[in-house]
Amino acid sequence: MNENNGKLIQWYPGHMAKTKKEIATIMSMIDVVIEVIDARVPYSSRIPGLNKLTRDKNNIIVFNKYDLCDKEETGKWIDKYQKEGYICVTCDAKNSNDYKKIINEVKNLMTNINKKRQAKGLLPKKAKCMVIGVPNVGKSTIINKIIGKSIAGVGNKPGITKNLSTIKINEFMDLVDTPGILWPKFEDQNVALNLASMTIIKEEILNIDSVAIHLLRMLSKYYPNILKNEFGIDHYNDDEIEELFTIISKKKNIPVNGEVDYDKVSLNIINCVKQEKIKGITFDRF
Ligand SMILES: Nc1nc2c(ncn2[C@@H]2O[C@H](COP(=O)(O)OP(=O)(O)OP(=O)(O)O)[C@@H](O)[C@H]2O)c(=O)[nH]1
Ligand SMILES: [Mg+2]
């Protein structure tokens, strides 16, 4: 369930500046930042510039939608981010209890921090945690599981509210009740197409044909077997778009009234990912 009722948030410069300021204020009281990303796009779904705000925090990256990604590629990204100092957790928030791994990581962090505090004669402290991430990566699903019930309001509002309250999770962890929804990277077209492919930004923003073609290109490059099985084509080639769309149209039984309905074919391609018929894919490489 997308708690924004399928409507993804649009970001404007004023809106972004306001949210960034709010996040910076909230950060001062946060100990652990839990950044949720889509494991299928582990670079594209990172929040641009977040590291500037979280340098002095404990940072956990949750590779969510792990059930949908290419696990071999995910392993490479985990190594990379671990080397950069992040704690990495893989998570299928929808179908598993992987969220417990996040709680465990927080517990480990706090055990270490409190050992040092104790040595200095200080009282143990609880971790104030915040879940943050670009739209639609699974923040609300994870928060609701960590809390153990659905709480009204989670994920309903874009941006961050100032009236923060914290929810007690256990004796070592509090959760700030509002998920931080931040803007995705827009800087390069390939990133934007990756985000649209995974419904992180609206496919309409970029036009559905270009998103569908991006999906075909990426599948052809990295997952030709999926391209063949799902769409009946061996290889994507820009020069043959019309022929390829005709083949897909037939394979998918999309009615043809005289000519191929390109929009319908594009939507069908995008929906294969959205509806999780296509799994085991990761589009970011380094
Ligand atoms: N397959 C799969 N789907 C997931 C997973 N986690 C969340 N989802 C689905 O992804 C969609 C978005 O989940 P949300 O929890 O609403 O994501 P969000 O980050 O709170 O989204 P916004 O509030 O719009 O920013 C929903 O359809 C979830 O059921 C996961 O690990 N695997
Ligand atoms: Mg949400």
Short mmCIF file of C-alpha atoms and ligand atoms in Angstrom, two decimals:
data_model
loop_
_atom_site.label_atom_id
_atom_site.label_comp_id
_atom_site.label_asym_id
_atom_site.label_seq_id
_atom_site.Cartn_x
_atom_site.Cartn_y
_atom_site.Cartn_z
CA MET A 1 0.00 0.00 0.00
CA ASN A 2 1.40 3.33 -0.95
CA GLU A 3 0.25 5.65 1.77
CA ASN A 4 0.27 8.64 -0.49
CA ASN A 5 -2.44 6.89 -2.47
CA GLY A 6 -0.14 6.39 -5.38
CA LYS A 7 0.55 10.11 -5.67
CA LEU A 8 4.25 10.73 -5.49
CA ILE A 9 5.52 13.97 -4.15
CA GLN A 10 6.77 16.66 -6.46
CA TRP A 11 9.76 18.67 -5.32
CA TYR A 12 10.26 22.32 -6.04
CA PRO A 13 13.31 24.38 -5.04
CA GLY A 14 11.44 26.26 -2.28
CA HIS A 15 9.99 23.07 -0.93
CA MET A 16 13.42 21.38 -0.99
CA ALA A 17 15.13 24.26 0.82
CA LYS A 18 12.44 24.28 3.54
CA THR A 19 12.63 20.52 4.07
CA LYS A 20 16.42 20.57 4.16
CA LYS A 21 16.34 23.22 6.90
CA GLU A 22 13.83 21.20 8.89
CA ILE A 23 15.88 18.03 8.53
CA ALA A 24 19.02 19.85 9.66
CA THR A 25 17.18 21.03 12.80
CA ILE A 26 15.82 17.58 13.58
CA MET A 27 19.24 15.99 12.97
CA SER A 28 20.64 17.70 16.04
CA MET A 29 18.59 15.37 18.24
CA ILE A 30 19.11 12.18 16.22
CA ASP A 31 21.72 9.51 17.05
CA VAL A 32 21.06 6.96 14.34
CA VAL A 33 19.95 7.73 10.79
CA ILE A 34 18.25 4.82 9.06
CA GLU A 35 18.33 5.56 5.33
CA VAL A 36 16.00 3.28 3.39
CA ILE A 37 16.92 2.70 -0.25
CA ASP A 38 15.51 0.55 -3.05
CA ALA A 39 18.00 -2.33 -3.43
CA ARG A 40 17.34 -2.38 -7.19
CA VAL A 41 18.81 1.12 -7.56
CA PRO A 42 21.29 1.44 -4.68
CA TYR A 43 22.93 4.55 -6.12
CA SER A 44 19.96 6.28 -7.75
CA SER A 45 17.74 5.97 -4.67
CA ARG A 46 20.23 7.55 -2.25
CA ILE A 47 19.33 11.02 -0.99
CA PRO A 48 21.65 13.56 -2.59
CA GLY A 49 23.65 15.54 -0.04
CA LEU A 50 22.38 13.58 2.97
CA ASN A 51 25.92 12.71 4.06
CA LYS A 52 26.58 16.41 4.70
CA LEU A 53 23.84 16.39 7.34
CA THR A 54 24.66 13.00 8.87
CA ARG A 55 28.45 12.99 9.03
CA ASP A 56 28.56 12.84 12.83
CA LYS A 57 25.75 10.25 13.16
CA ASN A 58 25.64 6.50 13.10
CA ASN A 59 24.32 5.69 9.65
CA ILE A 60 22.47 2.55 8.66
CA ILE A 61 21.56 1.93 5.02
CA VAL A 62 18.63 -0.44 4.59
CA PHE A 63 18.67 -2.18 1.21
CA ASN A 64 14.90 -2.62 1.11
CA LYS A 65 12.92 -4.53 -1.53
CA TYR A 66 15.77 -7.04 -1.31
CA ASP A 67 13.31 -9.65 -2.62
CA LEU A 68 13.24 -7.80 -5.96
CA CYS A 69 16.95 -7.10 -6.52
CA ASP A 70 19.90 -8.91 -8.07
CA LYS A 71 21.58 -10.16 -4.91
CA GLU A 72 25.01 -10.54 -6.48
CA GLU A 73 25.08 -6.87 -7.49
CA THR A 74 23.66 -5.85 -4.11
CA GLY A 75 26.60 -7.60 -2.44
CA LYS A 76 29.02 -5.32 -4.33
CA TRP A 77 27.15 -2.19 -3.21
CA ILE A 78 27.10 -3.40 0.38
CA ASP A 79 30.90 -3.83 0.30
CA LYS A 80 31.28 -0.35 -1.15
CA TYR A 81 29.03 1.37 1.38
CA GLN A 82 30.52 -0.58 4.29
CA LYS A 83 33.96 0.66 3.26
CA GLU A 84 32.53 4.19 3.38
CA GLY A 85 31.52 3.59 7.01
CA TYR A 86 27.85 2.68 6.68
CA ILE A 87 26.20 -0.21 8.47
CA CYS A 88 24.28 -2.11 5.78
CA VAL A 89 21.17 -4.23 6.24
CA THR A 90 19.25 -6.15 3.59
CA CYS A 91 15.50 -6.14 4.07
CA ASP A 92 12.32 -7.47 2.55
CA ALA A 93 9.98 -5.35 4.62
CA LYS A 94 6.83 -6.57 2.92
CA ASN A 95 7.15 -10.30 3.33
CA SER A 96 9.59 -10.95 6.15
CA ASN A 97 10.76 -10.04 9.62
CA ASP A 98 14.00 -8.56 8.30
CA TYR A 99 13.14 -5.32 10.09
CA LYS A 100 14.44 -7.07 13.22
CA LYS A 101 17.92 -6.87 11.71
CA ILE A 102 17.64 -3.08 11.83
CA ILE A 103 16.67 -3.19 15.52
CA ASN A 104 19.63 -5.52 16.18
CA GLU A 105 22.08 -3.16 14.50
CA VAL A 106 20.80 -0.29 16.65
CA LYS A 107 21.16 -2.49 19.72
CA ASN A 108 24.78 -3.35 18.80
CA LEU A 109 25.58 0.31 18.24
CA MET A 110 24.10 1.35 21.57
CA THR A 111 25.83 -1.47 23.45
CA ASN A 112 29.18 -0.17 22.20
CA ILE A 113 28.33 3.47 22.83
CA ASN A 114 27.07 2.72 26.34
CA LYS A 115 30.13 0.66 27.24
CA LYS A 116 32.23 3.74 26.54
CA ARG A 117 29.80 5.94 28.47
CA GLN A 118 29.89 3.58 31.42
CA ALA A 119 33.69 3.63 31.45
CA LYS A 120 33.47 7.41 31.78
CA GLY A 121 30.91 7.10 34.58
CA LEU A 122 28.04 8.28 32.38
CA LEU A 123 24.54 6.81 32.41
CA PRO A 124 23.50 4.67 29.45
CA LYS A 125 21.56 6.47 26.73
CA LYS A 126 18.87 5.41 24.28
CA ALA A 127 19.27 5.77 20.54
CA LYS A 128 16.99 8.31 18.93
CA CYS A 129 16.48 6.93 15.45
CA MET A 130 15.02 8.43 12.34
CA VAL A 131 13.93 6.67 9.19
CA ILE A 132 14.62 8.66 6.06
CA GLY A 133 14.54 8.03 2.33
CA VAL A 134 13.26 9.06 -1.08
CA PRO A 135 9.59 8.30 -1.91
CA ASN A 136 8.18 4.79 -2.18
CA VAL A 137 11.20 2.83 -0.93
CA GLY A 138 9.26 1.27 1.97
CA LYS A 139 9.81 3.68 4.88
CA SER A 140 6.25 3.42 6.21
CA THR A 141 6.23 -0.36 5.89
CA ILE A 142 9.44 -0.57 7.92
CA ILE A 143 8.32 1.96 10.54
CA ASN A 144 5.01 0.19 11.06
CA LYS A 145 6.79 -3.14 11.51
CA ILE A 146 9.34 -1.71 13.94
CA ILE A 147 6.55 -0.13 15.96
CA GLY A 148 4.50 -3.31 15.74
CA LYS A 149 1.32 -1.69 14.52
CA SER A 150 0.14 0.75 11.90
CA ILE A 151 0.17 4.26 13.22
CA ALA A 152 -2.05 6.85 11.63
CA GLY A 153 -0.27 9.53 9.73
CA VAL A 154 2.91 7.72 8.91
CA GLY A 155 3.91 8.70 5.45
CA ASN A 156 0.85 10.77 4.78
CA LYS A 157 2.60 14.03 4.50
CA PRO A 158 5.44 15.09 2.31
CA GLY A 159 8.32 16.69 4.11
CA ILE A 160 8.91 16.77 7.78
CA THR A 161 6.74 18.07 10.60
CA LYS A 162 8.25 20.12 13.36
CA ASN A 163 6.13 18.74 16.17
CA LEU A 164 8.18 15.65 16.65
CA SER A 165 7.29 13.03 19.14
CA THR A 166 9.27 9.90 19.74
CA ILE A 167 7.92 6.41 20.05
CA LYS A 168 9.50 4.02 22.50
CA ILE A 169 10.46 0.81 20.72
CA ASN A 170 12.41 -0.90 23.52
CA GLU A 171 14.86 -0.09 26.28
CA PHE A 172 17.63 0.98 23.87
CA MET A 173 15.73 2.56 20.99
CA ASP A 174 13.27 5.41 20.35
CA LEU A 175 11.92 6.19 16.92
CA VAL A 176 11.09 9.68 15.77
CA ASP A 177 7.55 9.29 14.55
CA THR A 178 7.79 11.11 11.22
CA PRO A 179 9.59 9.52 8.33
CA GLY A 180 11.84 11.93 6.52
CA ILE A 181 10.85 11.96 2.89
CA LEU A 182 13.53 13.65 0.89
CA TRP A 183 14.00 14.41 -2.76
CA PRO A 184 15.73 12.00 -5.07
CA LYS A 185 18.68 12.73 -7.30
CA PHE A 186 17.66 14.51 -10.46
CA GLU A 187 21.05 15.40 -11.81
CA ASP A 188 21.38 12.89 -14.56
CA GLN A 189 18.87 11.49 -16.99
CA ASN A 190 19.95 7.90 -16.40
CA VAL A 191 19.33 8.26 -12.66
CA ALA A 192 15.91 9.83 -13.30
CA LEU A 193 15.01 6.95 -15.63
CA ASN A 194 16.15 4.42 -13.00
CA LEU A 195 13.97 6.14 -10.41
CA ALA A 196 10.95 6.22 -12.73
CA SER A 197 11.52 2.53 -13.54
CA MET A 198 11.10 1.72 -9.84
CA THR A 199 8.20 4.19 -9.31
CA ILE A 200 10.26 6.47 -7.09
CA ILE A 201 9.42 9.38 -9.33
CA LYS A 202 6.31 9.43 -11.50
CA GLU A 203 6.87 7.82 -14.85
CA GLU A 204 4.70 10.57 -16.36
CA ILE A 205 7.32 13.17 -15.46
CA LEU A 206 9.64 11.68 -18.01
CA ASN A 207 7.03 10.32 -20.45
CA ILE A 208 6.17 6.68 -20.32
CA ASP A 209 7.77 5.69 -23.61
CA SER A 210 11.22 6.78 -22.47
CA VAL A 211 10.83 4.91 -19.16
CA ALA A 212 9.71 1.74 -20.99
CA ILE A 213 12.58 2.01 -23.45
CA HIS A 214 15.02 2.51 -20.56
CA LEU A 215 13.70 -0.70 -18.98
CA LEU A 216 14.14 -2.62 -22.23
CA ARG A 217 17.66 -1.23 -22.67
CA MET A 218 18.70 -2.13 -19.13
CA LEU A 219 17.20 -5.62 -19.34
CA SER A 220 18.92 -6.15 -22.68
CA LYS A 221 22.25 -5.03 -21.20
CA TYR A 222 22.15 -6.88 -17.88
CA TYR A 223 19.31 -9.41 -17.91
CA PRO A 224 18.75 -10.68 -21.48
CA ASN A 225 17.02 -13.82 -20.19
CA ILE A 226 14.33 -11.74 -18.53
CA LEU A 227 13.95 -9.70 -21.72
CA LYS A 228 13.47 -12.91 -23.71
CA ASN A 229 11.10 -14.65 -21.30
CA GLU A 230 8.94 -11.66 -20.47
CA PHE A 231 8.82 -9.82 -23.79
CA GLY A 232 9.89 -12.34 -26.41
CA ILE A 233 12.82 -10.30 -27.68
CA ASP A 234 16.51 -11.25 -27.73
CA HIS A 235 18.13 -7.87 -27.78
CA TYR A 236 17.02 -4.25 -27.60
CA ASN A 237 18.12 -2.02 -30.43
CA ASP A 238 17.09 1.64 -30.87
CA ASP A 239 16.77 1.17 -34.64
CA GLU A 240 14.10 -1.50 -34.24
CA ILE A 241 11.78 0.13 -31.69
CA GLU A 242 8.66 -0.26 -33.86
CA GLU A 243 9.30 -3.94 -34.59
CA LEU A 244 10.12 -4.65 -30.95
CA PHE A 245 6.95 -2.93 -29.70
CA THR A 246 4.96 -4.97 -32.23
CA ILE A 247 6.48 -8.21 -30.92
CA ILE A 248 5.78 -7.20 -27.30
CA SER A 249 2.24 -6.15 -28.20
CA LYS A 250 1.59 -9.63 -29.64
CA LYS A 251 3.29 -11.46 -26.81
CA LYS A 252 1.23 -9.52 -24.25
CA ASN A 253 -2.03 -9.78 -26.23
CA ILE A 254 -2.45 -6.04 -26.32
CA PRO A 255 -5.26 -5.41 -28.83
CA VAL A 256 -4.04 -3.85 -32.06
CA ASN A 257 -6.59 -1.68 -33.86
CA GLY A 258 -4.84 -1.22 -37.13
CA GLU A 259 -1.61 -0.19 -35.48
CA VAL A 260 0.32 -0.89 -32.31
CA ASP A 261 -0.76 1.17 -29.29
CA TYR A 262 2.67 2.32 -28.16
CA ASP A 263 1.42 3.88 -24.91
CA LYS A 264 -0.28 0.64 -23.89
CA VAL A 265 2.85 -1.37 -24.64
CA SER A 266 4.96 1.10 -22.64
CA LEU A 267 2.59 0.89 -19.69
CA ASN A 268 2.62 -2.88 -19.85
CA ILE A 269 6.43 -2.90 -19.73
CA ILE A 270 6.49 -0.50 -16.75
CA ASN A 271 3.77 -2.46 -14.95
CA CYS A 272 5.78 -5.68 -15.21
CA VAL A 273 8.26 -4.09 -12.80
CA LYS A 274 5.67 -2.24 -10.74
CA GLN A 275 3.62 -5.39 -10.22
CA GLU A 276 6.76 -7.38 -9.38
CA LYS A 277 6.50 -9.80 -12.32
CA ILE A 278 10.08 -8.84 -13.07
CA LYS A 279 12.43 -9.51 -10.17
CA GLY A 280 16.14 -10.09 -9.63
CA ILE A 281 17.19 -6.83 -11.22
CA THR A 282 19.63 -4.13 -10.16
CA PHE A 283 20.22 -1.22 -12.49
CA ASP A 284 23.03 0.71 -10.82
CA ARG A 285 26.65 -0.26 -11.45
CA PHE A 286 29.90 1.35 -10.40
N1 LIG B 1 8.43 -6.31 -2.75
C1 LIG B 1 8.56 -5.45 -1.73
N2 LIG B 1 7.69 -4.41 -1.62
C2 LIG B 1 7.84 -3.55 -0.59
C3 LIG B 1 8.87 -3.72 0.38
N3 LIG B 1 8.74 -2.71 1.28
C4 LIG B 1 7.70 -1.97 0.88
N4 LIG B 1 7.14 -2.47 -0.24
C5 LIG B 1 6.01 -1.91 -1.01
O1 LIG B 1 6.45 -0.67 -1.59
C6 LIG B 1 5.38 0.28 -1.64
C7 LIG B 1 5.78 1.55 -0.92
O2 LIG B 1 5.92 1.27 0.48
P1 LIG B 1 5.77 2.41 1.59
O3 LIG B 1 6.10 1.79 2.90
O4 LIG B 1 4.49 3.14 1.45
O5 LIG B 1 6.97 3.37 1.12
P2 LIG B 1 7.33 4.83 1.66
O6 LIG B 1 8.80 4.95 1.53
O7 LIG B 1 6.72 5.06 2.99
O8 LIG B 1 6.62 5.73 0.54
P3 LIG B 1 6.25 7.31 0.67
O9 LIG B 1 5.54 7.52 1.95
O10 LIG B 1 5.42 7.53 -0.56
O11 LIG B 1 7.55 8.03 0.58
C8 LIG B 1 4.19 -0.44 -1.00
O12 LIG B 1 3.42 -0.98 -2.06
C9 LIG B 1 4.83 -1.54 -0.16
O13 LIG B 1 3.98 -2.64 0.04
C10 LIG B 1 9.79 -4.82 0.22
O14 LIG B 1 10.75 -5.02 0.98
N5 LIG B 1 9.57 -5.64 -0.86
MG MG B 2 5.43 6.51 3.62
#
